[in-house]
Short mmCIF file of C-alpha atoms in Angstrom, two decimals:
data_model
loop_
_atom_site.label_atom_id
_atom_site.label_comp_id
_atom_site.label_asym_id
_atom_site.label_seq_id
_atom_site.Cartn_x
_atom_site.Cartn_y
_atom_site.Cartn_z
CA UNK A 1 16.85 8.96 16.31
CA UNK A 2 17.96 10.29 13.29
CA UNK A 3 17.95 9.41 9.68
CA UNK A 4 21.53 9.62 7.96
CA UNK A 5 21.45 8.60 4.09
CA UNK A 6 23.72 5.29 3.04
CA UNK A 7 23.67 5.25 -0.65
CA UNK A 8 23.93 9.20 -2.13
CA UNK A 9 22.68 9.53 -5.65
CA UNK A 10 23.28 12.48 -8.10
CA UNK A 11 20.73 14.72 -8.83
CA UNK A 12 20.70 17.66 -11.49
CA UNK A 13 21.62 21.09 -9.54
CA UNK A 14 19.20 23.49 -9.26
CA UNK A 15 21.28 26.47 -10.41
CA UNK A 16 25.37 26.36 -12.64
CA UNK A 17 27.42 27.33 -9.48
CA UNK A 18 25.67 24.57 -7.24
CA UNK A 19 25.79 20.49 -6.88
CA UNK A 20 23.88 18.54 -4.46
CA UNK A 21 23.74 15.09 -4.27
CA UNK A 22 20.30 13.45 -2.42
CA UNK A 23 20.03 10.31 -0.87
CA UNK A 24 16.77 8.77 -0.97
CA UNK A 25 17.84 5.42 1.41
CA UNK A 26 18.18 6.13 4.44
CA UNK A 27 19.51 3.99 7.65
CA UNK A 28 18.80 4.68 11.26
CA UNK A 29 21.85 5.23 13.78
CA UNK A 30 22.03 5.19 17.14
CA UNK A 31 21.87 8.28 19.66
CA UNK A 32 25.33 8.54 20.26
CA UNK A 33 25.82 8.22 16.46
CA UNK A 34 23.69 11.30 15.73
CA UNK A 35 25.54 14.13 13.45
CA UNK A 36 25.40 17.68 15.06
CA UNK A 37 22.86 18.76 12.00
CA UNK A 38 20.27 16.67 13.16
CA UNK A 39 19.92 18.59 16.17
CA UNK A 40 17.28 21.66 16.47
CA UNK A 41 18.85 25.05 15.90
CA UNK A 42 18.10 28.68 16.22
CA UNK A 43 16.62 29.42 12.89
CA UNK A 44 18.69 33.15 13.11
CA UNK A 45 22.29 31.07 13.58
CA UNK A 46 21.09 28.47 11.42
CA UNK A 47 20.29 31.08 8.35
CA UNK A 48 23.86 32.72 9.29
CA UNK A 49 25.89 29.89 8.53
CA UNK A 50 24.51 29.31 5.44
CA UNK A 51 25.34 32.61 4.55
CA UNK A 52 28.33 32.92 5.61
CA UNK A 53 28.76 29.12 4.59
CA UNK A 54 29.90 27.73 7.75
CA UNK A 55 27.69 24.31 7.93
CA UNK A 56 29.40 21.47 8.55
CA UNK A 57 28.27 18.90 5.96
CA UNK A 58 29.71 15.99 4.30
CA UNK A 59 30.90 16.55 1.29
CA UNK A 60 31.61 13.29 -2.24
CA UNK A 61 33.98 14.65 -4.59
CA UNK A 62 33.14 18.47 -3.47
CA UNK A 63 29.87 18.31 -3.51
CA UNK A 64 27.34 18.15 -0.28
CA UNK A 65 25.21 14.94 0.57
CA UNK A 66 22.21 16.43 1.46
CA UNK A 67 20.88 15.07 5.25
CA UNK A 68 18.62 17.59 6.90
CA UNK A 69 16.40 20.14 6.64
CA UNK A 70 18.98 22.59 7.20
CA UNK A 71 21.04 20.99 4.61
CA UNK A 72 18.17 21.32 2.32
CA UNK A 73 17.66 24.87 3.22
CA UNK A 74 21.61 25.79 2.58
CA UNK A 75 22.61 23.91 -0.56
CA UNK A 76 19.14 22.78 -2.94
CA UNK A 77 17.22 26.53 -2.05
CA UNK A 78 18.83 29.32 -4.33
CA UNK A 79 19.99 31.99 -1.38
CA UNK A 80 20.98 34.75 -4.27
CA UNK A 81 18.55 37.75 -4.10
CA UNK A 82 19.78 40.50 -6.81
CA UNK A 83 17.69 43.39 -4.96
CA UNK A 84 16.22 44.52 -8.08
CA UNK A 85 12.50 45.52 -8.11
CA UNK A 86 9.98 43.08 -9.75
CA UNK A 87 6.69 44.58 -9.71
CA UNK A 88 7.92 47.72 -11.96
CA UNK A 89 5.24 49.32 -15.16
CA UNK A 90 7.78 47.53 -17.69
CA UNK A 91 6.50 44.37 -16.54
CA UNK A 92 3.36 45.23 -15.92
CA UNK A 93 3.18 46.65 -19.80
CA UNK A 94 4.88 43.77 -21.29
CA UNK A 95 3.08 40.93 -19.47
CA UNK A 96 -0.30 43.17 -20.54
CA UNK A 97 0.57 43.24 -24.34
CA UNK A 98 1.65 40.03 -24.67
CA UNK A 99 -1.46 38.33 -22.78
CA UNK A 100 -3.84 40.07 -24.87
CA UNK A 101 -0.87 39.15 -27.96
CA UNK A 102 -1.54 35.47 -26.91
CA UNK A 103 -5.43 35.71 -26.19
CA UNK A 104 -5.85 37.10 -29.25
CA UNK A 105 -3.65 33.96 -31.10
CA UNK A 106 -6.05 31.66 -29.16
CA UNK A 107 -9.11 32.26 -30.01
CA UNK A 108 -8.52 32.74 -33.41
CA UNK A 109 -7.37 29.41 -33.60
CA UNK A 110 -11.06 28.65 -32.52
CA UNK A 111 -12.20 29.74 -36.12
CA UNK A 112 -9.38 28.81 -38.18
CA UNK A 113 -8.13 25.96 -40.05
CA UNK A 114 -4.75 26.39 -39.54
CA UNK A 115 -3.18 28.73 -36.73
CA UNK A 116 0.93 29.30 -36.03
CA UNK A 117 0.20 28.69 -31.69
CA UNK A 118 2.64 30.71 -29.58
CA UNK A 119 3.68 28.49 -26.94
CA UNK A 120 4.69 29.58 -23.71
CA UNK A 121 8.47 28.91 -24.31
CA UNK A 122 8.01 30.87 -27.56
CA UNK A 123 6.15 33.50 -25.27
CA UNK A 124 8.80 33.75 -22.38
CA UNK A 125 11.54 34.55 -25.23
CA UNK A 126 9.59 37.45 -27.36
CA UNK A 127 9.16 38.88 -23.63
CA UNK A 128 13.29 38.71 -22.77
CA UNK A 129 13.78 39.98 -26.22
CA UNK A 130 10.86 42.86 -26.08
CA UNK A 131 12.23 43.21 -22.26
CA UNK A 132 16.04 43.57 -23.18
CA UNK A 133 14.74 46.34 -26.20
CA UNK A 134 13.05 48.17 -23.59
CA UNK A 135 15.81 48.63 -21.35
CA UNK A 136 18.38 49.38 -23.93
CA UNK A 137 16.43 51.61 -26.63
CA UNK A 138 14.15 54.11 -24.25
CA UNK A 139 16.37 56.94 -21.59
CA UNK A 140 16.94 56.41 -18.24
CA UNK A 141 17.27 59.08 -15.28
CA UNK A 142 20.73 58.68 -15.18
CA UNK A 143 21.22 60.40 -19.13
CA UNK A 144 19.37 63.25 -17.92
CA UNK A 145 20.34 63.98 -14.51
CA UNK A 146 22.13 67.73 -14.57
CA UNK A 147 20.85 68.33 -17.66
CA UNK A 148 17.69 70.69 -18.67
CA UNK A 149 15.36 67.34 -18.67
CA UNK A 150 16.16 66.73 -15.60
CA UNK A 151 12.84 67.29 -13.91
CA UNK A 152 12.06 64.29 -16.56
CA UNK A 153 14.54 61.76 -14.62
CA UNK A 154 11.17 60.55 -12.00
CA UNK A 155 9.55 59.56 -15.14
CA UNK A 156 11.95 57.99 -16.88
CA UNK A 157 12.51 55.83 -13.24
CA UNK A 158 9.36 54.83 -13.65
CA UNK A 159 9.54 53.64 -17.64
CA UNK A 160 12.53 52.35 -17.27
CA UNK A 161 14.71 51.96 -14.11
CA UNK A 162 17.39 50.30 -15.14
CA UNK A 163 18.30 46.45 -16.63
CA UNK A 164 15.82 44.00 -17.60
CA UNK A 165 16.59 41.04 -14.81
CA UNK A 166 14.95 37.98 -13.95
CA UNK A 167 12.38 39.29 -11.34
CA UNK A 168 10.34 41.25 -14.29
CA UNK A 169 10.88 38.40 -16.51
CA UNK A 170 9.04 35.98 -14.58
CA UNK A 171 6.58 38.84 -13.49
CA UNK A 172 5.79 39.51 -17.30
CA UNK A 173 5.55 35.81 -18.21
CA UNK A 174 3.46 35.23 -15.50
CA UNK A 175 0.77 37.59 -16.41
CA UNK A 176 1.27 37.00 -20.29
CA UNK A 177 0.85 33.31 -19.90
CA UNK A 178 -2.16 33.26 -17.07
CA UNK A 179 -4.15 35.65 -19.14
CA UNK A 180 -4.03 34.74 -22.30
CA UNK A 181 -6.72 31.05 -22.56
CA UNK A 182 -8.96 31.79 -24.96
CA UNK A 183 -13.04 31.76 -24.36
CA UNK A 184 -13.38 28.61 -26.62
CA UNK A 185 -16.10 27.50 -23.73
CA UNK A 186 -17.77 30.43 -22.74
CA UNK A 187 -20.89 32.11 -23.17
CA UNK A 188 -19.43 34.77 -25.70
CA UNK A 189 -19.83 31.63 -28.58
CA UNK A 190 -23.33 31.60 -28.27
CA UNK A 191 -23.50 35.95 -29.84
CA UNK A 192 -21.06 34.89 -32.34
CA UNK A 193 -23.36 32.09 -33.76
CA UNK A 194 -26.28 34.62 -33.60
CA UNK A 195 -24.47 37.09 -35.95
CA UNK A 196 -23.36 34.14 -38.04
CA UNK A 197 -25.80 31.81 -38.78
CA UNK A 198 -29.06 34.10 -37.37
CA UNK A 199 -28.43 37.30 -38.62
CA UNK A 200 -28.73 38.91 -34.73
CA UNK A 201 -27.16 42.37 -34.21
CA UNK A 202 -25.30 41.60 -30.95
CA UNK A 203 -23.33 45.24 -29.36
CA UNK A 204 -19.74 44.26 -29.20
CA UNK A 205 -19.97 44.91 -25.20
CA UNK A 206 -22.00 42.04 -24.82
CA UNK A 207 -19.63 39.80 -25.41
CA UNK A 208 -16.80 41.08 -24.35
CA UNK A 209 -18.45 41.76 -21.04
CA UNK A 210 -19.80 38.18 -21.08
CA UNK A 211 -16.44 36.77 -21.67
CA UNK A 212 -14.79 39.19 -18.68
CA UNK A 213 -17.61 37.85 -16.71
CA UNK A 214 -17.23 33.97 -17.36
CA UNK A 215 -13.20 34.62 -16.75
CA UNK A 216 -13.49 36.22 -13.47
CA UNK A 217 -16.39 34.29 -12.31
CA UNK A 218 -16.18 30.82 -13.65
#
């Protein structure tokens, strides 16, 4: 038996080139009723067709009622893969700076009256602006290949490979935005109220080492 849906309702698309509609009611059928999707495939052919966008799937006003998994796998999961690299050192560097940018921003706002708080939408657009700058403003290989700084070019691969795309984005807002809580809880208060309010010479390690510590560790 297999479940076909009766009553398709819109849904908002997961990407601008793409419309799926969903049906949440479903009705059984009988066997003889059963569309060919329902039936196991090779997962090799299945992720071929898709590809090549050869599934045969009922389609309301263009767009694809969505009735299996393999449905689900073709038209609601985003297929495009750009190839670019997303683990590079210009998202490694950016998500760095702006996660200590943003710790910094947050614990201040432990002591302060009044703080301006970088939220993470705020955070995610400094790094596609700093991450754009980056790519346009410092050389690549390719302006000194067959020149006399060419022996330069594996460097400048490394700094800066080519465009800033989504993969490094979401690398660099990832780290920026999972680093960056503040210690408002951890042990590191208790040596700021002993310089404070009990005069206590505390090395600046100490803290900083307690704070790593309570991070890591819980």
């Amino acid at each position: 038996m297999c479940f076909v849906p009766t009553l398709p309702i819109r849904v908002r698309p997961l990407s601008p080139h793409k419309l799926c509609v969903f049906a949440p009611l479903f009705d059984s059928v009988l066997v003889d009723q059963i569309p060919s999707g329902c039936f196991p495939q090779d997962p090799e052919v299945a992720e071929e067709e898709c590809l090549n966008g050869e599934v045969d799937v009922v389609r309301i006003n263009g767009e694809p009622v969505i009735r299996t998994g393999r449905d689900v796998s073709c038209f609601l999961v985003e297929l495009r893969d750009d190839g670019d690299p997303a683990l590079t050192f210009r998202s490694l560097v950016i998500g760095t700076l702006f996660a200590c940018v943003r710790a910094v921003n947050s614990q201040l706002g432990f002591f302060m009256p009044d703080l301006i708080y970088i939220s993470s939408i705020n955070l995610m657009l400094l790094i596609y602006i700093m991450g754009m700058t980056w790519s346009k403003a410092l050389p690549r290989r390719s302006m000194v290949n067959g020149t006399r700084f060419a022996v330069l070019g594996p460097l400048l691969e490394i700094i800066n490979h080519g465009e800033f795309r989504i993969k490094e984005h979401a690398i660099a807002t990832w780290i920026a935005t999972s680093a960056s809580f503040d210690f408002k809880t951890s042990a590191e208060l208790n040596y700021v109220i002993q310089t404070l309010y009990y005069n206590t010479t505390v090395h600046a390690m100490t803290p900083i080492l307690a704070g790593l510590s309570v991070a890591g560790f819980g």
